[in-house]
PDB file of C-alpha atoms in Angstrom:
ATOM      1  CA  MET A1345      60.427 -12.159  30.130  1.00  0.00           C
ATOM      2  CA  TRP A1346      59.071  -9.249  28.011  1.00  0.00           C
ATOM      3  CA  SER A1347      57.508 -10.458  24.880  1.00  0.00           C
ATOM      4  CA  ASN A1348      58.747  -9.013  21.600  1.00  0.00           C
ATOM      5  CA  PHE A1349      56.407  -6.239  20.297  1.00  0.00           C
ATOM      6  CA  PHE A1350      56.462  -3.907  17.369  1.00  0.00           C
ATOM      7  CA  VAL A1351      54.402  -0.910  16.753  1.00  0.00           C
ATOM      8  CA  GLN A1352      54.798  -0.312  12.965  1.00  0.00           C
ATOM      9  CA  GLN A1353      54.787   2.971  11.294  1.00  0.00           C
ATOM     10  CA  ASP A1354      51.611   3.607   9.510  1.00  0.00           C
ATOM     11  CA  GLU A1355      51.102   5.181   6.097  1.00  0.00           C
ATOM     12  CA  ASP A1356      50.822   8.859   7.575  1.00  0.00           C
ATOM     13  CA  GLY A1357      53.975   8.502   9.353  1.00  0.00           C
ATOM     14  CA  ARG A1358      52.670   9.566  12.784  1.00  0.00           C
ATOM     15  CA  ILE A1359      54.045   6.895  15.009  1.00  0.00           C
ATOM     16  CA  GLY A1360      57.440   4.929  14.794  1.00  0.00           C
ATOM     17  CA  VAL A1361      58.097   2.791  17.771  1.00  0.00           C
ATOM     18  CA  ALA A1362      60.144  -0.353  17.678  1.00  0.00           C
ATOM     19  CA  GLY A1363      61.478  -2.492  20.335  1.00  0.00           C
ATOM     20  CA  ALA A1364      62.458  -6.079  21.323  1.00  0.00           C
ATOM     21  CA  GLY A1365      62.666  -7.675  24.645  1.00  0.00           C
ATOM     22  CA  GLN A1366      62.749  -6.097  28.070  1.00  0.00           C
ATOM     23  CA  GLY A1367      65.060  -3.296  27.346  1.00  0.00           C
ATOM     24  CA  GLY A1368      63.770  -2.833  23.843  1.00  0.00           C
ATOM     25  CA  GLY A1369      60.075  -2.680  24.964  1.00  0.00           C
ATOM     26  CA  LEU A1370      60.746  -0.102  27.523  1.00  0.00           C
ATOM     27  CA  GLY A1371      62.948   1.960  25.312  1.00  0.00           C
ATOM     28  CA  GLY A1372      60.537   1.812  22.501  1.00  0.00           C
ATOM     29  CA  ILE A1373      57.800   3.029  24.647  1.00  0.00           C
ATOM     30  CA  LYS A1374      59.971   5.993  25.960  1.00  0.00           C
ATOM     31  CA  SER A1375      61.345   7.025  22.599  1.00  0.00           C
ATOM     32  CA  GLY A1376      58.053   7.000  20.864  1.00  0.00           C
ATOM     33  CA  ARG A1377      57.208  10.220  19.130  1.00  0.00           C
ATOM     34  CA  VAL A1378      53.692  11.311  17.841  1.00  0.00           C
ATOM     35  CA  GLN A1379      54.217  13.672  14.878  1.00  0.00           C
ATOM     36  CA  ARG A1380      51.012  15.567  13.785  1.00  0.00           C
ATOM     37  CA  ARG A1381      50.606  16.360  10.184  1.00  0.00           C
ATOM     38  CA  THR A1382      50.784  20.084   9.222  1.00  0.00           C
ATOM     39  CA  HIS A1383      48.982  20.625   6.058  1.00  0.00           C
ATOM     40  CA  LYS A1384      50.779  23.304   3.868  1.00  0.00           C
ATOM     41  CA  MET A1385      48.462  25.284   1.615  1.00  0.00           C
ATOM     42  CA  SER A1386      48.723  24.530  -2.077  1.00  0.00           C
ATOM     43  CA  ASP A1387      49.460  27.135  -4.779  1.00  0.00           C
ATOM     44  CA  SER A1388      45.650  27.543  -5.650  1.00  0.00           C
ATOM     45  CA  GLU A1389      44.836  28.069  -1.918  1.00  0.00           C
ATOM     46  CA  GLU A1390      47.408  30.814  -1.605  1.00  0.00           C
ATOM     47  CA  GLY A1391      46.230  32.453  -4.652  1.00  0.00           C
ATOM     48  CA  LYS A1392      42.764  32.687  -3.348  1.00  0.00           C
ATOM     49  CA  ILE A1393      44.128  34.340  -0.011  1.00  0.00           C
ATOM     50  CA  LYS A1394      46.232  36.791  -2.115  1.00  0.00           C
ATOM     51  CA  LEU A1395      43.204  37.677  -3.908  1.00  0.00           C
ATOM     52  CA  ALA A1396      41.194  38.293  -0.996  1.00  0.00           C
ATOM     53  CA  PHE A1397      44.032  40.361   0.639  1.00  0.00           C
ATOM     54  CA  PHE A1398      44.250  42.427  -2.633  1.00  0.00           C
ATOM     55  CA  VAL A1399      40.681  43.393  -2.160  1.00  0.00           C
ATOM     56  CA  ALA A1400      41.416  44.309   1.436  1.00  0.00           C
ATOM     57  CA  ILE A1401      44.327  46.430   0.393  1.00  0.00           C
ATOM     58  CA  ILE A1402      42.150  48.329  -1.863  1.00  0.00           C
ATOM     59  CA  GLY A1403      39.904  49.291   1.193  1.00  0.00           C
ATOM     60  CA  VAL A1404      43.086  50.150   3.140  1.00  0.00           C
ATOM     61  CA  THR A1405      44.381  52.457   0.390  1.00  0.00           C
ATOM     62  CA  LEU A1406      41.119  54.301   0.108  1.00  0.00           C
ATOM     63  CA  THR A1407      40.832  54.675   3.781  1.00  0.00           C
ATOM     64  CA  VAL A1408      44.220  56.282   3.868  1.00  0.00           C
ATOM     65  CA  LEU A1409      43.510  58.504   1.040  1.00  0.00           C
ATOM     66  CA  GLY A1410      40.118  59.771   2.407  1.00  0.00           C
ATOM     67  CA  MET A1411      41.558  60.139   5.999  1.00  0.00           C
ATOM     68  CA  GLY A1412      44.544  62.234   4.919  1.00  0.00           C
ATOM     69  CA  THR A1413      42.353  64.951   2.944  1.00  0.00           C
ATOM     70  CA  GLU A1414      40.388  67.729   4.002  1.00  0.00           C
ATOM     71  CA  PHE A1415      37.347  67.294   1.659  1.00  0.00           C
ATOM     72  CA  TRP A1416      34.876  65.469   4.126  1.00  0.00           C
ATOM     73  CA  VAL A1417      32.367  68.201   3.947  1.00  0.00           C
ATOM     74  CA  GLU A1418      31.995  71.654   2.100  1.00  0.00           C
ATOM     75  CA  LEU A1419      30.262  74.590   3.665  1.00  0.00           C
ATOM     76  CA  ALA A1420      29.432  77.336   1.374  1.00  0.00           C
ATOM     77  CA  GLN A1421      27.869  80.674   1.760  1.00  0.00           C
ATOM     78  CA  SER A1422      25.443  82.248  -0.835  1.00  0.00           C
ATOM     79  CA  LYS A1423      27.512  83.501  -3.870  1.00  0.00           C
ATOM     80  CA  ASN A1424      25.902  86.881  -3.382  1.00  0.00           C
ATOM     81  CA  PHE A1425      26.337  87.129   0.428  1.00  0.00           C
ATOM     82  CA  SER A1426      29.214  89.656   0.441  1.00  0.00           C
ATOM     83  CA  GLY A1427      27.764  91.606  -2.396  1.00  0.00           C
ATOM     84  CA  ASN A1428      30.992  91.950  -4.263  1.00  0.00           C
ATOM     85  CA  GLN A1429      32.757  89.837  -6.882  1.00  0.00           C
ATOM     86  CA  THR A1430      34.046  87.145  -4.424  1.00  0.00           C
ATOM     87  CA  CYS A1431      32.415  84.660  -2.033  1.00  0.00           C
ATOM     88  CA  GLN A1432      33.707  82.243   0.534  1.00  0.00           C
ATOM     89  CA  MET A1433      33.259  78.634   1.442  1.00  0.00           C
ATOM     90  CA  ALA A1434      34.927  76.223   3.724  1.00  0.00           C
ATOM     91  CA  HIS A1435      35.837  72.592   3.574  1.00  0.00           C
ATOM     92  CA  TYR A1436      37.523  70.414   6.185  1.00  0.00           C
ATOM     93  CA  GLY A1437      38.163  66.858   7.298  1.00  0.00           C
ATOM     94  CA  LEU A1438      39.376  65.108  10.364  1.00  0.00           C
ATOM     95  CA  TRP A1439      42.558  67.038  10.939  1.00  0.00           C
ATOM     96  CA  LYS A1440      42.504  70.393   9.108  1.00  0.00           C
ATOM     97  CA  GLY A1441      40.019  72.877   7.819  1.00  0.00           C
ATOM     98  CA  CYS A1442      40.400  75.422   4.876  1.00  0.00           C
ATOM     99  CA  ILE A1443      38.606  78.688   3.917  1.00  0.00           C
ATOM    100  CA  ARG A1444      38.401  79.506   0.315  1.00  0.00           C
ATOM    101  CA  THR A1445      37.717  82.741  -1.470  1.00  0.00           C
ATOM    102  CA  LEU A1446      36.369  82.282  -5.087  1.00  0.00           C
ATOM    103  CA  TRP A1447      35.440  84.541  -7.759  1.00  0.00           C
ATOM    104  CA  VAL A1448      31.663  84.697  -8.440  1.00  0.00           C
ATOM    105  CA  ALA A1449      32.463  85.048 -12.222  1.00  0.00           C
ATOM    106  CA  ASP A1450      33.831  81.489 -12.117  1.00  0.00           C
ATOM    107  CA  ILE A1451      30.785  79.908 -10.625  1.00  0.00           C
ATOM    108  CA  ASP A1452      28.011  78.095 -12.470  1.00  0.00           C
ATOM    109  CA  PRO A1453      25.256  80.777 -12.830  1.00  0.00           C
ATOM    110  CA  GLU A1454      22.681  78.121 -11.975  1.00  0.00           C
ATOM    111  CA  ARG A1455      24.413  77.454  -8.772  1.00  0.00           C
ATOM    112  CA  THR A1456      23.156  79.678  -5.717  1.00  0.00           C
ATOM    113  CA  SER A1457      25.999  78.843  -3.295  1.00  0.00           C
ATOM    114  CA  CYS A1458      29.888  79.535  -3.433  1.00  0.00           C
ATOM    115  CA  GLY A1459      31.748  76.681  -4.865  1.00  0.00           C
ATOM    116  CA  PRO A1460      32.673  74.048  -5.726  1.00  0.00           C
ATOM    117  CA  ALA A1461      35.961  73.857  -3.995  1.00  0.00           C
ATOM    118  CA  GLU A1462      37.915  72.894  -7.062  1.00  0.00           C
ATOM    119  CA  LEU A1463      37.511  76.305  -8.552  1.00  0.00           C
ATOM    120  CA  PRO A1464      40.670  78.550  -8.465  1.00  0.00           C
ATOM    121  CA  GLY A1465      40.841  80.973  -5.629  1.00  0.00           C
ATOM    122  CA  GLU A1466      42.719  81.794  -2.389  1.00  0.00           C
ATOM    123  CA  THR A1467      42.933  79.296   0.279  1.00  0.00           C
ATOM    124  CA  ASN A1468      43.862  79.568   3.935  1.00  0.00           C
ATOM    125  CA  CYS A1469      44.217  76.193   5.649  1.00  0.00           C
ATOM    126  CA  THR A1470      44.811  75.591   9.412  1.00  0.00           C
ATOM    127  CA  TYR A1471      45.013  72.379  11.488  1.00  0.00           C
ATOM    128  CA  PHE A1472      42.439  71.845  14.215  1.00  0.00           C
ATOM    129  CA  LYS A1473      43.429  72.333  17.746  1.00  0.00           C
ATOM    130  CA  PHE A1474      41.445  69.643  19.125  1.00  0.00           C
ATOM    131  CA  PHE A1475      44.330  67.318  19.701  1.00  0.00           C
ATOM    132  CA  THR A1476      46.682  69.808  21.236  1.00  0.00           C
ATOM    133  CA  SER A1477      45.114  72.882  23.200  1.00  0.00           C
ATOM    134  CA  GLY A1478      41.552  71.390  22.960  1.00  0.00           C
ATOM    135  CA  GLU A1479      40.210  74.499  21.423  1.00  0.00           C
ATOM    136  CA  ASN A1480      37.086  74.413  19.152  1.00  0.00           C
ATOM    137  CA  ALA A1481      37.361  75.818  15.618  1.00  0.00           C
ATOM    138  CA  VAL A1482      35.198  78.687  14.552  1.00  0.00           C
ATOM    139  CA  ILE A1483      33.912  78.581  10.895  1.00  0.00           C
ATOM    140  CA  PHE A1484      31.724  81.403   9.690  1.00  0.00           C
ATOM    141  CA  LYS A1485      30.930  82.235  13.270  1.00  0.00           C
ATOM    142  CA  LYS A1486      29.708  78.644  13.783  1.00  0.00           C
ATOM    143  CA  THR A1487      31.572  76.572  16.522  1.00  0.00           C
ATOM    144  CA  THR A1488      32.640  72.971  16.104  1.00  0.00           C
ATOM    145  CA  ASN A1489      31.860  70.246  18.783  1.00  0.00           C
ATOM    146  CA  LYS A1490      35.320  69.036  19.672  1.00  0.00           C
ATOM    147  CA  LYS A1491      33.878  65.880  21.324  1.00  0.00           C
ATOM    148  CA  LEU A1492      32.191  64.615  18.232  1.00  0.00           C
ATOM    149  CA  ASN A1493      35.320  65.582  16.030  1.00  0.00           C
ATOM    150  CA  LEU A1494      37.674  63.891  18.455  1.00  0.00           C
ATOM    151  CA  ALA A1495      35.399  60.728  18.505  1.00  0.00           C
ATOM    152  CA  ALA A1496      35.410  60.553  14.789  1.00  0.00           C
ATOM    153  CA  ALA A1497      39.127  60.905  14.496  1.00  0.00           C
ATOM    154  CA  ILE A1498      39.692  58.391  17.197  1.00  0.00           C
ATOM    155  CA  LEU A1499      37.514  55.766  15.462  1.00  0.00           C
ATOM    156  CA  ALA A1500      39.428  56.411  12.181  1.00  0.00           C
ATOM    157  CA  LEU A1501      42.786  55.725  13.950  1.00  0.00           C
ATOM    158  CA  LEU A1502      41.359  52.475  15.549  1.00  0.00           C
ATOM    159  CA  SER A1503      40.249  51.353  12.124  1.00  0.00           C
ATOM    160  CA  LEU A1504      43.759  51.894  10.769  1.00  0.00           C
ATOM    161  CA  THR A1505      45.199  49.835  13.712  1.00  0.00           C
ATOM    162  CA  MET A1506      42.867  46.921  12.897  1.00  0.00           C
ATOM    163  CA  MET A1507      43.899  47.058   9.268  1.00  0.00           C
ATOM    164  CA  VAL A1508      47.493  46.736  10.243  1.00  0.00           C
ATOM    165  CA  MET A1509      46.816  43.778  12.516  1.00  0.00           C
ATOM    166  CA  GLY A1510      44.866  42.048   9.820  1.00  0.00           C
ATOM    167  CA  SER A1511      47.522  42.556   7.377  1.00  0.00           C
ATOM    168  CA  ILE A1512      50.073  41.091   9.810  1.00  0.00           C
ATOM    169  CA  CYS A1513      47.769  37.993  10.325  1.00  0.00           C
ATOM    170  CA  ILE A1514      47.416  37.490   6.513  1.00  0.00           C
ATOM    171  CA  GLY A1515      51.368  37.950   6.082  1.00  0.00           C
ATOM    172  CA  MET A1516      51.930  35.217   8.776  1.00  0.00           C
ATOM    173  CA  SER A1517      49.485  32.970   7.141  1.00  0.00           C
ATOM    174  CA  LEU A1518      51.119  33.097   3.765  1.00  0.00           C
ATOM    175  CA  SER A1519      54.608  32.938   5.270  1.00  0.00           C
ATOM    176  CA  LYS A1520      53.823  29.906   7.432  1.00  0.00           C
ATOM    177  CA  GLY A1521      51.634  28.218   4.873  1.00  0.00           C
ATOM    178  CA  VAL A1522      48.785  27.570   7.202  1.00  0.00           C
ATOM    179  CA  PRO A1523      45.250  29.038   7.182  1.00  0.00           C
ATOM    180  CA  PHE A1524      45.191  29.328  11.134  1.00  0.00           C
ATOM    181  CA  PHE A1525      45.340  33.217  11.039  1.00  0.00           C
ATOM    182  CA  LEU A1526      42.674  33.847   8.305  1.00  0.00           C
ATOM    183  CA  LYS A1527      39.991  34.115  11.236  1.00  0.00           C
ATOM    184  CA  PRO A1528      41.636  36.780  13.231  1.00  0.00           C
ATOM    185  CA  ALA A1529      42.490  38.617   9.972  1.00  0.00           C
ATOM    186  CA  SER A1530      38.670  38.540   9.057  1.00  0.00           C
ATOM    187  CA  PHE A1531      37.860  39.775  12.522  1.00  0.00           C
ATOM    188  CA  CYS A1532      40.292  42.611  12.110  1.00  0.00           C
ATOM    189  CA  PHE A1533      39.120  43.720   8.697  1.00  0.00           C
ATOM    190  CA  ILE A1534      35.423  43.523   9.473  1.00  0.00           C
ATOM    191  CA  LEU A1535      35.944  45.471  12.605  1.00  0.00           C
ATOM    192  CA  SER A1536      37.907  48.005  10.859  1.00  0.00           C
ATOM    193  CA  GLY A1537      35.408  48.462   8.176  1.00  0.00           C
ATOM    194  CA  VAL A1538      32.647  48.983  10.870  1.00  0.00           C
ATOM    195  CA  LEU A1539      34.771  51.584  12.690  1.00  0.00           C
ATOM    196  CA  VAL A1540      35.254  53.498   9.183  1.00  0.00           C
ATOM    197  CA  LEU A1541      31.620  53.623   8.844  1.00  0.00           C
ATOM    198  CA  LEU A1542      30.950  54.663  12.433  1.00  0.00           C
ATOM    199  CA  SER A1543      33.529  57.422  11.972  1.00  0.00           C
ATOM    200  CA  ILE A1544      31.617  58.776   9.114  1.00  0.00           C
ATOM    201  CA  LEU A1545      28.361  58.792  10.923  1.00  0.00           C
ATOM    202  CA  ILE A1546      29.769  60.485  13.855  1.00  0.00           C
ATOM    203  CA  PHE A1547      31.562  63.111  11.746  1.00  0.00           C
ATOM    204  CA  HIS A1548      28.070  63.962  10.016  1.00  0.00           C
ATOM    205  CA  GLN A1549      26.690  64.531  13.489  1.00  0.00           C
ATOM    206  CA  SER A1550      29.601  66.740  14.143  1.00  0.00           C
ATOM    207  CA  VAL A1551      28.682  68.840  11.165  1.00  0.00           C
ATOM    208  CA  LEU A1552      25.086  69.001  12.073  1.00  0.00           C
ATOM    209  CA  ALA A1553      26.132  70.295  15.487  1.00  0.00           C
ATOM    210  CA  LEU A1554      28.317  72.744  13.900  1.00  0.00           C
ATOM    211  CA  LEU A1555      25.532  74.115  11.625  1.00  0.00           C
ATOM    212  CA  SER A1556      23.191  74.378  14.609  1.00  0.00           C
ATOM    213  CA  SER A1557      25.610  76.417  16.687  1.00  0.00           C
ATOM    214  CA  ASP A1558      24.784  79.682  14.955  1.00  0.00           C
ATOM    215  CA  HIS A1559      22.216  80.824  12.607  1.00  0.00           C
ATOM    216  CA  SER A1560      23.367  84.344  11.658  1.00  0.00           C
ATOM    217  CA  ILE A1561      25.050  83.211   8.489  1.00  0.00           C
ATOM    218  CA  PRO A1562      23.099  80.642   6.325  1.00  0.00           C
ATOM    219  CA  LEU A1563      25.253  77.899   4.832  1.00  0.00           C
ATOM    220  CA  HIS A1564      24.913  75.104   2.231  1.00  0.00           C
ATOM    221  CA  HIS A1565      26.587  72.129   3.238  1.00  0.00           C
ATOM    222  CA  GLU A1566      27.288  68.694   1.368  1.00  0.00           C
ATOM    223  CA  LEU A1567      29.474  65.772   2.120  1.00  0.00           C
ATOM    224  CA  SER A1568      32.486  65.713  -0.423  1.00  0.00           C
ATOM    225  CA  TRP A1569      34.434  62.948  -2.197  1.00  0.00           C
ATOM    226  CA  SER A1570      36.579  61.972   0.821  1.00  0.00           C
ATOM    227  CA  VAL A1571      33.473  60.620   2.458  1.00  0.00           C
ATOM    228  CA  ALA A1572      32.744  58.705  -0.661  1.00  0.00           C
ATOM    229  CA  CYS A1573      36.259  57.123  -0.540  1.00  0.00           C
ATOM    230  CA  VAL A1574      36.148  56.284   3.242  1.00  0.00           C
ATOM    231  CA  GLY A1575      32.513  54.841   2.897  1.00  0.00           C
ATOM    232  CA  SER A1576      33.462  52.629  -0.005  1.00  0.00           C
ATOM    233  CA  ALA A1577      36.507  51.605   1.839  1.00  0.00           C
ATOM    234  CA  GLY A1578      34.606  50.517   4.694  1.00  0.00           C
ATOM    235  CA  ALA A1579      32.202  48.364   2.720  1.00  0.00           C
ATOM    236  CA  ILE A1580      35.350  46.777   0.799  1.00  0.00           C
ATOM    237  CA  LEU A1581      36.942  45.978   4.027  1.00  0.00           C
ATOM    238  CA  ILE A1582      33.825  44.203   5.428  1.00  0.00           C
ATOM    239  CA  PHE A1583      33.477  42.390   2.064  1.00  0.00           C
ATOM    240  CA  GLY A1584      37.213  41.387   2.376  1.00  0.00           C
ATOM    241  CA  GLY A1585      36.816  40.184   5.986  1.00  0.00           C
ATOM    242  CA  PHE A1586      33.838  37.838   4.936  1.00  0.00           C
ATOM    243  CA  ILE A1587      35.879  36.393   2.116  1.00  0.00           C
ATOM    244  CA  PHE A1588      38.640  35.419   4.796  1.00  0.00           C
ATOM    245  CA  ILE A1589      35.887  33.876   6.709  1.00  0.00           C
ATOM    246  CA  ILE A1590      34.765  31.770   3.875  1.00  0.00           C
ATOM    247  CA  LEU A1591      38.328  30.698   3.201  1.00  0.00           C
ATOM    248  CA  SER A1592      38.680  29.465   6.761  1.00  0.00           C
ATOM    249  CA  LEU A1593      35.575  27.557   6.929  1.00  0.00           C
ATOM    250  CA  PRO A1594      36.209  23.767   8.012  1.00  0.00           C
ATOM    251  CA  PHE A1595      34.769  22.413   4.756  1.00  0.00           C
ATOM    252  CA  SER A1596      37.726  24.111   2.919  1.00  0.00           C
ATOM    253  CA  PRO A1597      39.755  21.416   1.416  1.00  0.00           C
ATOM    254  CA  TRP A1598      43.015  22.476   3.545  1.00  0.00           C
ATOM    255  CA  GLN A1599      41.067  22.393   6.647  1.00  0.00           C
ATOM    256  CA  LYS A1600      39.869  18.852   6.670  1.00  0.00           C
ATOM    257  CA  CYS A1601      41.361  16.642   9.453  1.00  0.00           C
ATOM    258  CA  LEU A1602      42.443  13.296   8.787  1.00  0.00           C
ATOM    259  CA  PRO A1603      41.790  10.679  11.530  1.00  0.00           C
ATOM    260  CA  HIS A1604      44.808   9.454  13.426  1.00  0.00           C
ATOM    261  CA  LYS A1605      45.420   5.810  12.831  1.00  0.00           C
ATOM    262  CA  ASN A1606      47.575   3.531  15.052  1.00  0.00           C
ATOM    263  CA  SER A1607      48.378  -0.113  13.916  1.00  0.00           C
ATOM    264  CA  ALA A1608      50.062  -2.522  16.089  1.00  0.00           C
ATOM    265  CA  THR A1609      51.067  -5.928  15.227  1.00  0.00           C
TER     266      THR A1609
END
């Protein structure tokens, strides 16, 4: 004869098996179910994650704004280079370049080069053919290095992909109420910030390669406000990624694991 036995349900509600006699004992063992506790995040914990996500979204917004504009660098001739009432300057980004013709009278008398690009004048913009026919662009008799320009653009696109993946992870973490997806989200945002900064560095190298391709026309160059947007975005994304790492550390209140207890009488 099987002796009567009971496995009582503990305070955590993880085990609930009861049986009596031979049939009851075997049936109780077979029907036992172990239920692991799934901790749901509190409102304060979700608030912290949403605040960190808001910081990351600022970085994403600045990245998209900077990548979509053609004000990464400004190339300016001397304002008296043509010897008439107008001068020319160029500005371009990852996808498109523009040549602007400005009036010398509108330029600051203390400025020696043509510009800035915000002054009124005629504009002629064209998209680069790096991505279609593979042709290099020619700006003031200087030729671009399409390999460097392509590398900068590809890194920028990869950074956007990582931003989307990080946002999906945060959305899943908030919808499921668990912090498991915070670590992959932090990896995606940190990597996207690093890729953005690498894109800026490679773009700057492409500008230097452009300037060294021909020396017949002296040009003054300076990085413009789009680079400032993208650079700030990279730093913000890395900062936001580290915030997610901190929120996912084991010492966080919602990450503490309670020991499993089984009591038998």
